[in-house]
Short mmCIF file of C-alpha atoms in Angstrom, two decimals:
data_model
loop_
_atom_site.label_atom_id
_atom_site.label_comp_id
_atom_site.label_asym_id
_atom_site.label_seq_id
_atom_site.Cartn_x
_atom_site.Cartn_y
_atom_site.Cartn_z
CA MET A 1 109.37 92.41 80.57
CA THR A 2 111.55 94.69 79.50
CA ALA A 3 109.91 97.61 80.82
CA VAL A 4 110.40 95.91 84.17
CA HIS A 5 113.59 95.32 84.23
CA GLU A 6 114.97 98.62 83.09
CA PHE A 7 112.75 100.05 86.27
CA VAL A 8 114.44 97.72 88.58
CA ALA A 9 117.85 98.52 87.11
CA ASN A 10 116.92 102.42 87.71
CA VAL A 11 115.19 103.41 90.58
CA LYS A 12 116.16 103.50 93.92
CA LEU A 13 114.76 103.25 97.51
CA GLY A 14 114.69 105.94 99.38
CA ARG A 15 113.96 106.83 103.24
CA LYS A 16 111.28 103.60 104.66
CA GLN A 17 107.87 105.31 106.27
CA CYS A 18 106.18 103.52 109.15
CA HIS A 19 102.88 104.28 110.55
CA SER A 20 101.36 101.11 113.40
CA ASN A 21 101.64 98.14 111.64
CA MET A 22 102.05 99.85 107.71
CA VAL A 23 105.69 100.49 106.05
CA LEU A 24 106.05 102.60 102.63
CA CYS A 25 109.96 101.89 101.15
CA PRO A 26 109.28 105.05 98.40
CA LEU A 27 110.92 104.16 94.95
CA LEU A 28 112.65 106.67 93.38
CA MET A 29 113.60 108.18 89.79
CA SER A 30 114.66 111.14 87.58
CA ASP A 31 111.57 112.97 86.70
CA ALA A 32 110.09 111.81 82.82
CA GLY A 33 108.25 115.25 82.29
CA GLU A 34 104.75 115.76 81.99
CA PRO A 35 102.86 112.45 81.18
CA GLY A 36 100.99 112.35 77.75
CA TYR A 37 97.38 111.49 79.06
CA MET A 38 95.11 112.19 81.53
CA MET A 39 93.68 109.82 85.03
CA LEU A 40 90.35 108.95 84.92
CA GLU A 41 89.14 110.85 87.96
CA GLU A 42 90.31 114.15 86.41
CA ALA A 43 88.64 113.23 82.60
CA LEU A 44 85.63 111.93 84.54
CA ALA A 45 85.90 115.44 86.64
CA GLN A 46 85.87 117.49 83.65
CA GLY A 47 83.55 115.87 81.01
CA ALA A 48 86.15 114.91 78.51
CA VAL A 49 84.89 111.09 79.44
CA GLU A 50 82.10 109.25 80.07
CA ILE A 51 81.12 105.77 81.46
CA THR A 52 77.95 104.45 81.30
CA GLU A 53 76.05 101.25 81.10
CA VAL A 54 76.24 99.18 78.20
CA SER A 55 72.71 99.63 77.19
CA LYS A 56 69.96 100.45 78.94
CA GLY A 57 69.28 96.47 80.79
CA GLY A 58 73.22 96.94 81.49
CA SER A 59 75.43 93.86 81.99
CA VAL A 60 77.32 93.44 85.11
CA PRO A 61 81.02 92.82 83.74
CA ASP A 62 80.98 95.07 80.80
CA LEU A 63 80.63 99.16 80.62
CA GLU A 64 81.00 101.36 77.84
CA LEU A 65 83.52 104.46 77.90
CA ILE A 66 83.75 107.96 75.41
CA ASN A 67 86.82 109.33 75.53
CA LYS A 68 85.49 112.66 74.05
CA SER A 69 88.77 114.41 73.91
CA ALA A 70 91.44 114.12 72.02
CA ARG A 71 94.04 113.45 75.24
CA LYS A 72 94.98 109.95 76.50
CA VAL A 73 93.26 108.29 79.43
CA LEU A 74 94.82 105.99 81.59
CA ILE A 75 92.23 104.10 83.87
CA VAL A 76 93.88 101.79 86.29
CA ASP A 77 92.89 98.38 87.42
CA GLY A 78 90.58 98.42 90.41
CA GLU A 79 89.74 102.18 90.23
CA GLU A 80 86.00 102.07 91.87
CA LEU A 81 83.31 103.50 89.44
CA VAL A 82 79.93 104.44 91.13
CA GLY A 83 76.63 105.12 90.15
CA ALA A 84 74.48 103.86 87.54
CA LYS A 85 72.80 100.30 88.22
CA GLN A 86 75.85 99.53 90.55
CA ASN A 87 79.24 100.51 91.73
CA ARG A 88 82.43 98.70 88.99
CA ILE A 89 85.91 98.09 89.51
CA VAL A 90 88.26 98.71 86.87
CA ASN A 91 89.60 94.56 86.21
CA ALA A 92 93.41 95.66 84.63
CA THR A 93 95.30 99.01 83.58
CA PHE A 94 94.05 100.46 79.97
CA LEU A 95 95.70 103.50 78.16
CA ILE A 96 93.07 104.51 76.14
CA ALA A 97 93.33 106.22 73.17
CA GLY A 98 91.95 110.14 72.52
CA ASN A 99 87.99 110.03 71.11
CA THR A 100 87.42 106.77 71.25
CA GLU A 101 84.72 104.95 72.10
CA ILE A 102 85.76 101.27 74.11
CA ILE A 103 83.45 98.53 76.05
CA ILE A 104 85.50 97.98 79.52
CA PRO A 105 85.87 95.13 81.46
CA VAL A 106 84.43 95.49 85.16
CA SER A 107 83.31 93.41 88.05
CA CYS A 108 80.67 94.27 90.35
CA VAL A 109 81.38 95.99 94.01
CA GLU A 110 78.34 96.05 95.10
CA GLN A 111 76.02 93.06 94.68
CA GLY A 112 73.11 93.91 96.53
CA ARG A 113 72.15 97.00 94.39
CA TRP A 114 70.47 96.46 90.52
CA SER A 115 68.75 99.82 89.60
CA TYR A 116 69.34 102.83 88.51
CA ARG A 117 71.31 106.07 91.00
CA SER A 118 72.27 108.03 88.05
CA GLN A 119 72.88 107.34 83.63
CA LYS A 120 76.33 108.28 84.20
CA PHE A 121 79.05 107.11 86.32
CA ALA A 122 82.11 108.83 88.60
CA SER A 123 84.76 108.52 90.16
CA GLY A 124 84.68 106.64 93.25
CA GLU A 125 87.84 107.93 94.36
CA LYS A 126 90.10 104.80 95.27
CA VAL A 127 90.74 102.04 94.64
CA MET A 128 90.14 98.06 95.51
CA PRO A 129 92.06 96.70 99.37
CA ALA A 130 95.68 95.52 98.48
CA ILE A 131 94.67 91.47 99.04
CA MET A 132 91.52 91.97 96.80
CA ARG A 133 93.26 93.63 94.01
CA LEU A 134 96.12 91.16 94.68
CA LYS A 135 93.62 88.48 93.93
CA ASN A 136 91.83 89.73 91.14
CA GLN A 137 94.98 90.90 88.71
CA ARG A 138 95.50 86.44 89.82
CA ALA A 139 92.16 85.40 88.17
CA VAL A 140 91.82 88.23 85.27
CA ALA A 141 95.41 86.16 84.03
CA MET A 142 94.22 83.30 84.39
CA ASN A 143 91.74 83.58 82.08
CA LEU A 144 93.46 85.83 79.54
CA LYS A 145 96.45 82.68 79.59
CA GLU A 146 93.31 80.58 78.53
CA GLY A 147 91.67 83.01 76.30
CA ALA A 148 88.99 84.33 78.38
CA GLY A 149 89.70 87.72 78.16
CA TYR A 150 90.33 90.64 80.68
CA ARG A 151 87.53 88.37 82.89
CA SER A 152 87.39 88.42 86.70
CA ASP A 153 86.13 85.62 89.62
CA GLN A 154 83.32 87.39 90.36
CA GLY A 155 81.72 84.84 93.43
CA MET A 156 85.36 85.22 94.75
CA ILE A 157 84.99 89.35 94.68
CA TRP A 158 81.62 89.07 96.39
CA ASN A 159 82.59 86.74 98.75
CA ASP A 160 86.09 88.61 100.03
CA LEU A 161 84.18 91.94 100.21
CA ALA A 162 81.31 90.31 102.64
CA LEU A 163 84.03 88.35 104.40
CA LYS A 164 86.40 91.36 105.06
CA SER A 165 82.97 92.97 105.93
CA GLU A 166 82.30 90.51 109.14
CA ARG A 167 85.58 91.48 109.86
CA MET A 168 85.80 94.72 109.72
CA ALA A 169 82.23 94.60 111.72
CA VAL A 170 81.15 97.11 109.07
CA HIS A 171 77.04 96.62 107.74
CA SER A 172 76.27 97.57 104.21
CA GLU A 173 72.42 97.79 102.63
CA THR A 174 74.33 97.00 99.35
CA GLY A 175 77.06 94.97 99.88
CA ALA A 176 78.99 98.14 98.88
CA MET A 177 83.16 98.61 98.94
CA ALA A 178 82.47 101.55 99.64
CA ASP A 179 80.64 100.81 102.10
CA LEU A 180 84.09 99.44 104.04
CA PHE A 181 86.22 101.82 103.73
CA GLU A 182 83.55 105.00 104.67
CA GLY A 183 83.01 102.62 108.03
CA GLN A 184 87.05 102.94 108.52
CA ARG A 185 87.32 106.64 107.72
CA GLY A 186 88.47 108.00 110.80
CA ARG A 187 91.30 105.34 111.30
CA LEU A 188 92.16 105.37 107.71
CA GLY A 189 92.45 108.95 108.58
CA GLU A 190 95.87 108.55 110.61
CA TYR A 191 97.35 106.59 108.20
CA LEU A 192 96.83 109.04 105.93
CA LYS A 193 98.59 111.50 108.29
CA ALA A 194 101.23 109.67 108.82
CA PHE A 195 102.30 109.12 105.03
CA ARG A 196 103.79 111.66 102.43
CA PRO A 197 105.15 111.13 98.74
CA VAL A 198 108.66 112.49 98.82
CA GLU A 199 110.37 114.13 95.63
CA CYS A 200 111.21 112.62 92.59
CA GLN A 201 108.76 109.19 94.01
CA VAL A 202 107.40 107.25 91.09
CA GLY A 203 106.67 104.08 93.49
CA VAL A 204 106.51 102.73 96.41
CA VAL A 205 107.24 99.36 98.15
CA PHE A 206 104.40 98.35 100.67
CA ALA A 207 104.65 96.52 103.80
CA VAL A 208 102.24 95.52 106.88
CA ASN A 209 102.98 92.96 109.58
CA GLY A 210 106.64 93.09 108.90
CA ARG A 211 105.89 91.43 105.41
CA ILE A 212 106.29 93.13 102.20
CA VAL A 213 103.14 92.88 100.65
CA GLY A 214 102.97 94.90 96.89
CA LEU A 215 104.58 97.44 94.72
CA GLU A 216 102.89 100.14 92.92
CA CYS A 217 105.01 102.37 90.36
CA PHE A 218 104.15 104.77 87.39
CA GLY A 219 106.18 106.10 84.99
CA HIS A 220 105.38 109.72 86.03
CA GLN A 221 106.53 111.63 89.58
CA GLN A 222 103.21 113.62 88.51
CA THR A 223 100.93 110.69 88.21
CA PHE A 224 102.38 108.57 91.64
CA ALA A 225 102.17 112.11 93.56
CA LYS A 226 97.36 111.72 92.46
CA PHE A 227 97.75 108.31 92.78
CA PHE A 228 99.14 108.73 96.58
CA GLN A 229 96.52 108.98 99.07
CA LYS A 230 94.05 106.28 97.19
CA LEU A 231 97.06 103.72 97.70
CA VAL A 232 97.88 104.49 101.05
CA ARG A 233 93.92 103.42 101.61
CA SER A 234 93.80 100.23 98.86
CA TYR A 235 96.93 99.38 101.65
CA ALA A 236 95.62 100.38 105.04
CA LEU A 237 92.59 98.71 104.60
CA ASP A 238 94.26 95.37 104.81
CA ALA A 239 96.89 96.70 107.50
CA LEU A 240 93.47 97.57 109.90
CA ASP A 241 92.20 94.42 108.71
CA TRP A 242 95.29 92.75 110.07
CA LEU A 243 96.09 94.64 112.93
CA GLU A 244 95.02 92.38 115.51
CA GLY A 245 97.39 89.06 114.74
CA ALA A 246 100.43 92.18 113.99
CA LYS A 247 103.61 90.72 115.66
CA GLU A 248 105.84 91.77 113.26
CA THR A 249 105.62 95.58 112.02
CA GLN A 250 108.53 96.80 111.14
CA ILE A 251 110.91 95.49 107.57
CA ARG A 252 114.67 96.22 107.38
CA ASP A 253 116.28 98.27 104.42
CA GLU A 254 117.43 95.47 102.95
CA ASP A 255 114.44 93.35 102.17
CA GLY A 256 113.09 96.35 99.97
CA ARG A 257 116.68 95.94 98.22
CA ARG A 258 116.46 92.44 97.67
CA PHE A 259 112.51 92.09 96.58
CA LEU A 260 113.33 94.61 94.43
CA GLU A 261 116.65 92.47 93.19
CA GLY A 262 113.90 89.48 92.81
CA LEU A 263 111.85 90.93 90.35
CA ARG A 264 114.97 90.91 87.92
CA SER A 265 114.48 86.74 87.00
CA VAL A 266 110.71 86.81 87.51
CA PRO A 267 108.86 85.43 84.43
CA GLY A 268 105.97 87.66 82.21
CA LYS A 269 103.45 87.54 80.34
CA SER A 270 101.97 89.96 77.65
CA TYR A 271 98.78 90.06 75.77
CA PRO A 272 96.86 92.53 74.02
CA SER A 273 95.81 96.10 75.89
CA LEU A 274 92.47 97.07 74.63
CA GLY A 275 93.48 100.57 74.59
CA LEU A 276 97.19 101.15 73.42
CA GLY A 277 100.42 99.35 74.52
CA GLU A 278 100.15 95.99 75.89
CA ASN A 279 99.40 94.42 79.25
#
């Protein structure tokens, strides 16, 4: 947890931004320079990385990733991959070495399809809704603790997607997470217009309905800027889901500081990564 403690000790809170029932508190830090990796979305777009089913028949919890580039590639947990036999999300964050072939652990976010739309996956340009991502992280952490690897609770994901779709009155022929975002495209756009990354920003504390619900940070300003809109959409989808019951919409500045300070005393566990470094 040393990296987390060092981050908390050095990061500063910026001026909060607000829209409807959601608040963003920027996390600021001096520039660490150019990241020594590509983001998954750009690597896929450039053809530097290919992701496919592990075989013709496929396997729901596994995909094959080939990094054909000499550069490292960062995959962030909850990132959506679309195509092949069904859309998936990645179960954890991994830094993949250059010129590497690896099996990555994933979860299905399109229960009603098991047929090819393409041979290779593309980026879905989104990440799983924040509260679902949190629950998925907890399930993966439990499986890691029990020696079961980076596996999720697939049934929980399907159930949560179905319930969220029902609450938000979004119909999907295949139960696809992508249809949830598409069904709220206009309203999500209002949140995107309201929030902007600021100078020196490496992360953000999110609050919805007057309660802090998550923290996202990266080691480089450039990385955060590329991922910013995905994160806003992820949390905004939950904000829209919870909008009807919103009684409080704001947080105090000291709430963000107290949240960061609380991280100093939180115990943590470290596990070997399937890529470089540790999780």
